[in-house]
Amino acid sequence: MSTSISYEGVEKVFHGKNEVRALKNVSFAIEPGELFCLLGPSGCGKTTLLRCTAGLETLTDGKIFYGDTDVTNIPPFLRNIGMVFQNYALYPHMTVFENVAYGLRVRGLSAGEIKERVTEIMDLVGLGEILRRNPSPKALSGGQQQRVAVARALVYNPTILLLDEPLANLDAKLRRYMRAEIRRIQKATNITTIFVTHDQEEAMAIGDRLAVMKDGYVKQIGSGEELYHNPKNLFVTGFIGEINFFTGAITEKKDLSYAVQLKAGNGVLKGIPRITCDETSELVPGCEVVVAFRPETLVVQPFAREGILSGRVQIIQNLGHIIRYTIIIQEDGEEKTIEADMAHKVEGVGEGDMACVAFDFANGFLFPQRGEE
Ligand code: ADP
Ligand code: MG
């Protein structure tokens, strides 16, 4: 039976030389059996929220529930939590078997039960063969050590599993492989799991849903697809996937149609843009705005005088599935780099050439430009 986890108005302030508000009014719920990612830049509060979830930090305000149970004041050792950290923190003086068995020994299981359970869980994480040799953890690779750490956290059937950047110390190829492994193991056990990472690609690959955090706030929650296609604010738009921002001002609005005078080039965008933010009432003529385009929605064309936007092609990269054009444009008297992805090379446009960039307003996200907290 998996449990849900819910946060109600969670606040965490660290009092020290400088007071840090690490979590600000965090309220959301994680479904039973969900693999949920906390994603955000370093220092945004991911680890703090994980430690609060485990009971390792006391809340300044708010409540945390496992299912219907208010666990806010329950100490960590009574919560039955499995945790895995970036540094595997295996006991170096114990064998692999003893590392995994440890949590069962302190719970007083019999030798027979321990052997059976350790064997089962090591098979699940793909280390059945290693267990038969039973070496010291020091003899294992980074990926194997991290699997042992996962086995050790899962062996006593925790109510929830908390993983704090567990793949950060692995090399890029192994990290991609381990993403799939973590997902497979989590789905096999169905234990409600929180996975922390600052890597948006990793979060999108692993999580059923993600919470994007910034400065102690949860900025948006959704599946990777929802966040990519319906970002609610400029921060999420820029953090999930790649994006080009253009500034301008609304000059006309009629029903769903807008005209936006861009500061870059001298063009006016006209039509029905994508509006995914909540501040729609601010989108009126005179409003300063940002229009955001994914690289795959921009179209590189040979230079022509009547183009809406032109710039100099700095680099053309063949990335296999796409050709990426890096182009320097002028916006408000300043140089700015934009990226456009094309399915094929554009005839007559080489590195160092002037080129035009065309866009379809229907692919642009329209946001009011104002200070975000
Ligand atoms: P993340 O895991 O997203 O990188 P953290 O949760 O570790 O971020 O930190 C969030 C903020 O809280 C940071 O500004 C950090 O410096 C601060 N912080 C974390 N732990 C403590 C602590 N024990 N004492 C004081 N400040 C802390
Ligand atoms: Mg952290």
Tab-separated table of C-alpha atoms and ligand atoms in Angstrom:
chain	number	residue	atom	x	y	z
A	1	MET	CA	0.000	0.000	0.000
A	2	SER	CA	1.585	3.215	-1.146
A	3	THR	CA	1.008	6.484	0.645
A	4	SER	CA	0.463	10.031	-0.556
A	5	ILE	CA	2.583	12.913	0.756
A	6	SER	CA	1.065	16.369	1.161
A	7	TYR	CA	2.501	19.716	2.122
A	8	GLU	CA	0.343	22.492	3.563
A	9	GLY	CA	1.856	25.969	3.776
A	10	VAL	CA	5.317	24.641	4.573
A	11	GLU	CA	7.817	27.334	5.582
A	12	LYS	CA	11.421	26.838	6.623
A	13	VAL	CA	13.614	29.631	7.927
A	14	PHE	CA	17.216	28.977	8.933
A	15	HIS	CA	18.269	31.372	11.676
A	16	GLY	CA	21.963	32.036	11.627
A	17	LYS	CA	24.249	34.943	10.868
A	18	ASN	CA	22.034	35.587	7.871
A	19	GLU	CA	18.420	34.482	8.022
A	20	VAL	CA	17.516	32.258	5.050
A	21	ARG	CA	13.897	31.624	4.028
A	22	ALA	CA	14.601	28.301	2.370
A	23	LEU	CA	10.949	27.236	1.814
A	24	LYS	CA	8.101	29.669	1.149
A	25	ASN	CA	4.473	28.605	1.409
A	26	VAL	CA	4.985	25.189	-0.163
A	27	SER	CA	1.632	23.440	-0.704
A	28	PHE	CA	1.084	20.462	-2.975
A	29	ALA	CA	0.452	16.728	-2.914
A	30	ILE	CA	2.292	13.690	-4.259
A	31	GLU	CA	0.134	10.723	-5.312
A	32	PRO	CA	0.531	7.231	-3.831
A	33	GLY	CA	3.123	5.304	-5.849
A	34	GLU	CA	4.226	8.388	-7.730
A	35	LEU	CA	7.827	9.023	-8.795
A	36	PHE	CA	7.986	12.753	-8.165
A	37	CYS	CA	10.935	15.034	-9.006
A	38	LEU	CA	12.007	18.214	-7.249
A	39	LEU	CA	13.853	20.264	-9.850
A	40	GLY	CA	15.551	23.633	-9.574
A	41	PRO	CA	18.892	25.416	-9.481
A	42	SER	CA	21.351	24.949	-6.645
A	43	GLY	CA	20.176	26.630	-3.437
A	44	CYS	CA	16.467	26.743	-4.349
A	45	GLY	CA	15.433	24.541	-1.396
A	46	LYS	CA	15.224	20.989	-2.802
A	47	THR	CA	17.323	19.311	-0.122
A	48	THR	CA	15.584	21.320	2.591
A	49	LEU	CA	12.168	20.134	1.396
A	50	LEU	CA	13.434	16.544	1.278
A	51	ARG	CA	14.877	16.792	4.786
A	52	CYS	CA	11.621	18.312	6.049
A	53	THR	CA	9.761	15.407	4.422
A	54	ALA	CA	11.979	12.971	6.312
A	55	GLY	CA	11.620	14.853	9.606
A	56	LEU	CA	15.317	15.733	9.672
A	57	GLU	CA	14.408	19.443	9.788
A	58	THR	CA	11.613	20.936	11.878
A	59	LEU	CA	9.200	23.182	9.979
A	60	THR	CA	8.997	26.883	10.789
A	61	ASP	CA	5.340	26.738	9.790
A	62	GLY	CA	2.905	24.454	7.956
A	63	LYS	CA	2.222	20.734	7.987
A	64	ILE	CA	3.285	17.558	6.237
A	65	PHE	CA	1.024	14.498	5.883
A	66	TYR	CA	1.715	10.913	4.868
A	67	GLY	CA	-1.722	9.848	3.686
A	68	ASP	CA	-4.129	11.225	6.320
A	69	THR	CA	-1.507	11.147	9.062
A	70	ASP	CA	-0.027	14.458	10.180
A	71	VAL	CA	3.679	13.600	10.555
A	72	THR	CA	4.857	17.173	11.180
A	73	ASN	CA	5.977	16.373	14.724
A	74	ILE	CA	6.886	12.712	14.297
A	75	PRO	CA	10.661	12.109	14.594
A	76	PRO	CA	12.466	10.627	11.577
A	77	PHE	CA	13.182	7.199	13.097
A	78	LEU	CA	9.443	6.582	13.492
A	79	ARG	CA	8.660	7.453	9.856
A	80	ASN	CA	10.082	4.368	8.059
A	81	ILE	CA	11.884	6.270	5.320
A	82	GLY	CA	14.483	5.082	2.816
A	83	MET	CA	17.042	7.687	1.788
A	84	VAL	CA	19.806	7.798	-0.811
A	85	PHE	CA	22.267	10.659	-1.175
A	86	GLN	CA	24.689	11.877	-3.801
A	87	ASN	CA	27.656	10.344	-1.959
A	88	TYR	CA	26.623	6.729	-1.543
A	89	ALA	CA	27.623	6.699	2.137
A	90	LEU	CA	28.020	2.918	2.272
A	91	TYR	CA	29.772	1.494	5.330
A	92	PRO	CA	33.282	0.775	3.947
A	93	HIS	CA	34.237	-1.735	6.658
A	94	MET	CA	31.176	-3.952	6.007
A	95	THR	CA	30.578	-6.305	3.081
A	96	VAL	CA	27.892	-5.500	0.535
A	97	PHE	CA	25.580	-8.019	2.218
A	98	GLU	CA	26.075	-6.430	5.633
A	99	ASN	CA	25.494	-2.944	4.219
A	100	VAL	CA	22.112	-3.960	2.846
A	101	ALA	CA	21.231	-6.159	5.839
A	102	TYR	CA	21.947	-3.413	8.365
A	103	GLY	CA	18.455	-1.890	8.352
A	104	LEU	CA	16.916	-5.344	8.880
A	105	ARG	CA	19.258	-6.240	11.740
A	106	VAL	CA	18.305	-3.102	13.683
A	107	ARG	CA	14.659	-4.083	13.110
A	108	GLY	CA	15.372	-7.483	14.660
A	109	LEU	CA	14.608	-9.853	11.762
A	110	SER	CA	15.889	-13.432	11.902
A	111	ALA	CA	19.005	-14.482	9.963
A	112	GLY	CA	16.882	-16.501	7.525
A	113	GLU	CA	14.505	-13.626	6.838
A	114	ILE	CA	17.432	-11.230	6.372
A	115	LYS	CA	19.161	-13.496	3.854
A	116	GLU	CA	15.966	-13.959	1.866
A	117	ARG	CA	15.095	-10.259	1.830
A	118	VAL	CA	18.628	-9.080	0.942
A	119	THR	CA	18.827	-11.602	-1.906
A	120	GLU	CA	15.460	-10.493	-3.250
A	121	ILE	CA	16.281	-6.784	-3.166
A	122	MET	CA	19.779	-7.238	-4.649
A	123	ASP	CA	18.207	-9.175	-7.535
A	124	LEU	CA	15.750	-6.306	-8.004
A	125	VAL	CA	18.525	-3.708	-8.313
A	126	GLY	CA	20.471	-5.974	-10.674
A	127	LEU	CA	23.255	-6.985	-8.279
A	128	GLY	CA	22.400	-10.653	-7.682
A	129	GLU	CA	25.760	-11.767	-9.048
A	130	ILE	CA	27.704	-9.222	-6.952
A	131	LEU	CA	25.948	-10.466	-3.822
A	132	ARG	CA	27.153	-14.022	-4.447
A	133	ARG	CA	30.752	-12.729	-4.485
A	134	ASN	CA	29.912	-10.343	-1.607
A	135	PRO	CA	32.909	-7.987	-1.820
A	136	SER	CA	33.638	-4.837	0.145
A	137	PRO	CA	31.820	-1.797	-1.314
A	138	LYS	CA	35.250	-0.312	-2.051
A	139	ALA	CA	35.675	-2.925	-4.822
A	140	LEU	CA	32.543	-1.731	-6.668
A	141	SER	CA	32.145	0.890	-9.408
A	142	GLY	CA	30.249	4.121	-8.700
A	143	GLY	CA	27.123	2.833	-10.421
A	144	GLN	CA	27.222	-0.443	-8.462
A	145	GLN	CA	27.740	1.395	-5.176
A	146	GLN	CA	24.737	3.559	-5.911
A	147	ARG	CA	22.649	0.438	-6.623
A	148	VAL	CA	23.728	-0.949	-3.241
A	149	ALA	CA	22.663	2.343	-1.644
A	150	VAL	CA	19.253	2.015	-3.332
A	151	ALA	CA	18.968	-1.627	-2.171
A	152	ARG	CA	19.885	-0.608	1.375
A	153	ALA	CA	17.171	2.059	1.350
A	154	LEU	CA	14.527	-0.312	-0.068
A	155	VAL	CA	15.277	-3.475	1.879
A	156	TYR	CA	12.993	-2.778	4.867
A	157	ASN	CA	10.055	-1.733	2.661
A	158	PRO	CA	10.033	1.960	3.516
A	159	THR	CA	6.805	3.943	3.381
A	160	ILE	CA	8.504	6.518	1.201
A	161	LEU	CA	11.797	6.679	-0.659
A	162	LEU	CA	13.792	9.932	-0.833
A	163	LEU	CA	16.645	10.318	-3.327
A	164	ASP	CA	18.831	13.442	-3.216
A	165	GLU	CA	20.786	13.862	-6.473
A	166	PRO	CA	21.729	10.162	-6.359
A	167	LEU	CA	23.238	10.114	-9.860
A	168	ALA	CA	25.268	13.332	-9.633
A	169	ASN	CA	28.608	11.562	-9.098
A	170	LEU	CA	28.250	9.185	-12.047
A	171	ASP	CA	29.573	9.855	-15.550
A	172	ALA	CA	27.122	11.042	-18.196
A	173	LYS	CA	26.509	7.712	-19.935
A	174	LEU	CA	25.998	5.744	-16.728
A	175	ARG	CA	23.757	8.496	-15.401
A	176	ARG	CA	21.428	8.146	-18.399
A	177	TYR	CA	21.325	4.369	-17.925
A	178	MET	CA	20.681	4.674	-14.194
A	179	ARG	CA	17.715	7.009	-14.838
A	180	ALA	CA	15.938	4.142	-16.525
A	181	GLU	CA	17.021	1.759	-13.761
A	182	ILE	CA	15.714	4.026	-10.986
A	183	ARG	CA	12.403	4.287	-12.823
A	184	ARG	CA	12.200	0.525	-13.329
A	185	ILE	CA	12.988	-0.226	-9.674
A	186	GLN	CA	10.548	2.412	-8.403
A	187	LYS	CA	7.738	1.109	-10.602
A	188	ALA	CA	8.470	-2.474	-9.486
A	189	THR	CA	8.155	-1.538	-5.791
A	190	ASN	CA	5.499	1.195	-6.204
A	191	ILE	CA	6.909	3.054	-3.190
A	192	THR	CA	6.037	6.769	-3.269
A	193	THR	CA	9.348	8.374	-4.212
A	194	ILE	CA	10.822	11.873	-4.332
A	195	PHE	CA	13.827	12.317	-6.595
A	196	VAL	CA	15.824	15.553	-6.307
A	197	THR	CA	17.906	16.875	-9.181
A	198	HIS	CA	19.095	20.174	-10.677
A	199	ASP	CA	19.233	18.543	-14.139
A	200	GLN	CA	16.029	19.256	-16.075
A	201	GLU	CA	16.650	16.507	-18.616
A	202	GLU	CA	17.095	13.982	-15.804
A	203	ALA	CA	13.923	15.183	-14.067
A	204	MET	CA	11.894	14.960	-17.281
A	205	ALA	CA	13.282	11.483	-18.021
A	206	ILE	CA	12.644	10.066	-14.548
A	207	GLY	CA	9.611	11.761	-13.042
A	208	ASP	CA	5.918	11.044	-13.435
A	209	ARG	CA	5.552	14.682	-12.414
A	210	LEU	CA	7.962	17.462	-11.482
A	211	ALA	CA	7.878	20.465	-9.198
A	212	VAL	CA	10.062	23.292	-10.487
A	213	MET	CA	11.492	25.279	-7.568
A	214	LYS	CA	13.135	28.690	-7.358
A	215	ASP	CA	14.222	30.653	-4.273
A	216	GLY	CA	12.141	28.490	-1.919
A	217	TYR	CA	8.989	28.686	-4.038
A	218	VAL	CA	7.364	25.947	-6.076
A	219	LYS	CA	6.884	27.715	-9.400
A	220	GLN	CA	4.899	25.006	-11.194
A	221	ILE	CA	3.976	21.338	-10.958
A	222	GLY	CA	3.178	19.042	-13.854
A	223	SER	CA	4.422	16.280	-16.124
A	224	GLY	CA	7.484	17.082	-18.207
A	225	GLU	CA	5.232	17.465	-21.210
A	226	GLU	CA	2.890	19.909	-19.433
A	227	LEU	CA	5.781	22.024	-18.217
A	228	TYR	CA	7.347	22.077	-21.681
A	229	HIS	CA	4.178	22.940	-23.559
A	230	ASN	CA	2.318	24.992	-20.938
A	231	PRO	CA	4.859	26.841	-18.800
A	232	LYS	CA	3.047	29.230	-16.471
A	233	ASN	CA	5.869	31.706	-15.923
A	234	LEU	CA	9.094	32.918	-17.484
A	235	PHE	CA	11.253	30.981	-15.042
A	236	VAL	CA	9.742	27.599	-15.950
A	237	THR	CA	9.763	28.536	-19.649
A	238	GLY	CA	13.504	29.112	-19.468
A	239	PHE	CA	14.346	26.236	-17.110
A	240	ILE	CA	12.508	23.435	-18.931
A	241	GLY	CA	13.940	22.930	-22.401
A	242	GLU	CA	15.558	25.630	-24.495
A	243	ILE	CA	14.007	28.967	-25.281
A	244	ASN	CA	14.540	32.340	-26.964
A	245	PHE	CA	13.093	35.389	-25.242
A	246	PHE	CA	12.139	38.556	-27.156
A	247	THR	CA	10.954	41.735	-25.475
A	248	GLY	CA	8.373	44.119	-26.849
A	249	ALA	CA	5.094	45.847	-26.151
A	250	ILE	CA	1.483	45.104	-27.001
A	251	THR	CA	0.157	47.634	-29.518
A	252	GLU	CA	-3.252	46.102	-30.250
A	253	LYS	CA	-5.559	43.462	-28.835
A	254	LYS	CA	-8.811	42.112	-30.214
A	255	ASP	CA	-10.334	38.956	-28.720
A	256	LEU	CA	-7.511	36.401	-28.757
A	257	SER	CA	-5.474	38.341	-31.320
A	258	TYR	CA	-2.549	40.538	-30.394
A	259	ALA	CA	-0.065	42.767	-32.135
A	260	VAL	CA	3.336	43.041	-30.466
A	261	GLN	CA	6.019	45.507	-31.497
A	262	LEU	CA	9.347	43.754	-30.935
A	263	LYS	CA	12.425	45.606	-29.773
A	264	ALA	CA	14.577	43.357	-31.928
A	265	GLY	CA	14.386	44.129	-35.646
A	266	ASN	CA	11.553	46.436	-36.511
A	267	GLY	CA	8.864	43.872	-36.932
A	268	VAL	CA	5.416	43.502	-35.502
A	269	LEU	CA	4.126	40.063	-34.515
A	270	LYS	CA	0.433	39.655	-35.278
A	271	GLY	CA	-1.941	36.816	-34.538
A	272	ILE	CA	-2.971	34.500	-31.743
A	273	PRO	CA	-0.037	33.620	-29.467
A	274	ARG	CA	0.075	30.870	-26.857
A	275	ILE	CA	-1.024	32.185	-23.485
A	276	THR	CA	-0.162	29.797	-20.657
A	277	CYS	CA	0.308	32.252	-17.780
A	278	ASP	CA	-2.354	33.257	-15.241
A	279	GLU	CA	-1.831	37.026	-15.568
A	280	THR	CA	-3.947	37.367	-18.720
A	281	SER	CA	-5.665	40.554	-17.504
A	282	GLU	CA	-2.291	42.314	-17.672
A	283	LEU	CA	-1.968	41.583	-21.387
A	284	VAL	CA	-3.441	44.808	-22.747
A	285	PRO	CA	-2.141	47.482	-25.164
A	286	GLY	CA	0.812	49.337	-23.681
A	287	CYS	CA	1.895	46.316	-21.622
A	288	GLU	CA	5.573	45.429	-21.856
A	289	VAL	CA	5.804	41.761	-22.768
A	290	VAL	CA	8.140	38.864	-23.407
A	291	VAL	CA	7.458	36.495	-26.281
A	292	ALA	CA	9.212	33.142	-25.937
A	293	PHE	CA	9.962	30.781	-28.817
A	294	ARG	CA	11.448	27.291	-28.621
A	295	PRO	CA	14.412	26.883	-31.046
A	296	GLU	CA	12.444	24.418	-33.172
A	297	THR	CA	9.731	27.029	-33.836
A	298	LEU	CA	12.111	29.593	-35.363
A	299	VAL	CA	12.789	29.403	-39.100
A	300	VAL	CA	16.158	30.404	-40.553
A	301	GLN	CA	15.966	31.929	-44.031
A	302	PRO	CA	18.485	33.484	-46.415
A	303	PHE	CA	18.916	37.199	-45.815
A	304	ALA	CA	16.262	39.471	-47.348
A	305	ARG	CA	15.697	43.169	-46.699
A	306	GLU	CA	12.058	42.784	-45.752
A	307	GLY	CA	12.675	40.131	-43.085
A	308	ILE	CA	11.121	40.783	-39.669
A	309	LEU	CA	14.378	39.948	-37.872
A	310	SER	CA	17.901	39.520	-39.152
A	311	GLY	CA	21.226	38.667	-37.621
A	312	ARG	CA	24.652	37.178	-38.216
A	313	VAL	CA	25.060	33.417	-38.113
A	314	GLN	CA	27.764	32.663	-35.561
A	315	ILE	CA	27.814	28.854	-35.498
A	316	ILE	CA	26.051	26.047	-37.352
A	317	GLN	CA	26.081	22.747	-35.448
A	318	ASN	CA	24.963	19.457	-36.915
A	319	LEU	CA	23.485	17.619	-33.911
A	320	GLY	CA	22.352	14.616	-35.932
A	321	HIS	CA	18.610	14.893	-35.605
A	322	ILE	CA	18.662	18.684	-36.156
A	323	ILE	CA	20.895	21.507	-37.375
A	324	ARG	CA	21.298	24.217	-34.725
A	325	TYR	CA	21.903	27.797	-35.866
A	326	THR	CA	23.337	30.238	-33.329
A	327	ILE	CA	22.556	33.754	-34.523
A	328	ILE	CA	23.548	37.142	-33.093
A	329	ILE	CA	20.791	39.740	-33.297
A	330	GLN	CA	20.411	43.287	-32.000
A	331	GLU	CA	17.779	44.029	-29.378
A	332	ASP	CA	17.474	47.524	-27.916
A	333	GLY	CA	21.009	48.382	-29.035
A	334	GLU	CA	22.486	45.246	-27.473
A	335	GLU	CA	23.784	42.027	-28.969
A	336	LYS	CA	21.829	38.940	-28.127
A	337	THR	CA	22.301	35.288	-29.071
A	338	ILE	CA	19.374	33.202	-30.240
A	339	GLU	CA	19.151	29.572	-31.319
A	340	ALA	CA	17.069	28.115	-34.130
A	341	ASP	CA	16.813	24.392	-34.874
A	342	MET	CA	16.156	23.322	-38.458
A	343	ALA	CA	15.482	19.831	-39.788
A	344	HIS	CA	17.856	20.459	-42.720
A	345	LYS	CA	20.666	22.818	-43.698
A	346	VAL	CA	19.419	26.079	-45.145
A	347	GLU	CA	20.783	26.705	-48.663
A	348	GLY	CA	22.747	29.932	-48.953
A	349	VAL	CA	23.236	30.461	-45.188
A	350	GLY	CA	26.731	29.764	-43.859
A	351	GLU	CA	28.683	30.696	-40.736
A	352	GLY	CA	29.406	34.442	-40.740
A	353	ASP	CA	26.532	35.200	-43.142
A	354	MET	CA	23.611	37.466	-42.456
A	355	ALA	CA	20.332	35.573	-42.271
A	356	CYS	CA	16.686	36.210	-41.500
A	357	VAL	CA	14.700	34.569	-38.747
A	358	ALA	CA	10.993	34.080	-39.235
A	359	PHE	CA	8.504	33.116	-36.593
A	360	ASP	CA	4.911	32.145	-36.351
A	361	PHE	CA	3.293	34.023	-33.451
A	362	ALA	CA	1.065	30.994	-32.877
A	363	ASN	CA	4.169	29.167	-31.544
A	364	GLY	CA	5.218	31.960	-29.179
A	365	PHE	CA	4.395	32.098	-25.459
A	366	LEU	CA	3.211	35.576	-24.431
A	367	PHE	CA	4.012	36.792	-20.894
A	368	PRO	CA	3.717	40.170	-19.201
A	369	GLN	CA	7.221	41.449	-18.458
A	370	ARG	CA	7.382	42.237	-14.806
A	371	GLY	CA	9.558	41.333	-11.879
A	372	GLU	CA	8.900	37.778	-10.821
A	373	GLU	CA	9.517	36.862	-7.226
B	1	ADP	P1	19.272	22.851	-2.913
B	1	ADP	O1	19.234	21.472	-2.352
B	1	ADP	O2	18.138	23.176	-3.820
B	1	ADP	O3	20.586	23.176	-3.558
B	1	ADP	P2	19.125	23.663	-0.119
B	1	ADP	O4	17.821	23.149	0.320
B	1	ADP	O5	20.332	22.878	0.283
B	1	ADP	O6	19.123	23.903	-1.697
B	1	ADP	O7	19.315	25.141	0.437
B	1	ADP	C1	18.316	26.133	0.319
B	1	ADP	C2	18.809	27.391	1.019
B	1	ADP	O8	18.879	27.173	2.421
B	1	ADP	C3	20.200	27.827	0.604
B	1	ADP	O9	20.237	29.230	0.588
B	1	ADP	C4	21.075	27.263	1.698
B	1	ADP	O10	22.245	28.027	1.839
B	1	ADP	C5	20.188	27.381	2.905
B	1	ADP	N1	20.460	26.362	3.924
B	1	ADP	C6	20.330	25.017	3.775
B	1	ADP	N2	20.617	24.363	4.918
B	1	ADP	C7	20.954	25.333	5.828
B	1	ADP	C8	21.350	25.306	7.202
B	1	ADP	N3	21.449	24.154	7.884
B	1	ADP	N4	21.600	26.494	7.801
B	1	ADP	C9	21.489	27.669	7.134
B	1	ADP	N5	21.103	27.758	5.838
B	1	ADP	C10	20.842	26.605	5.180
B	2	MG	MG	20.670	19.915	-2.460
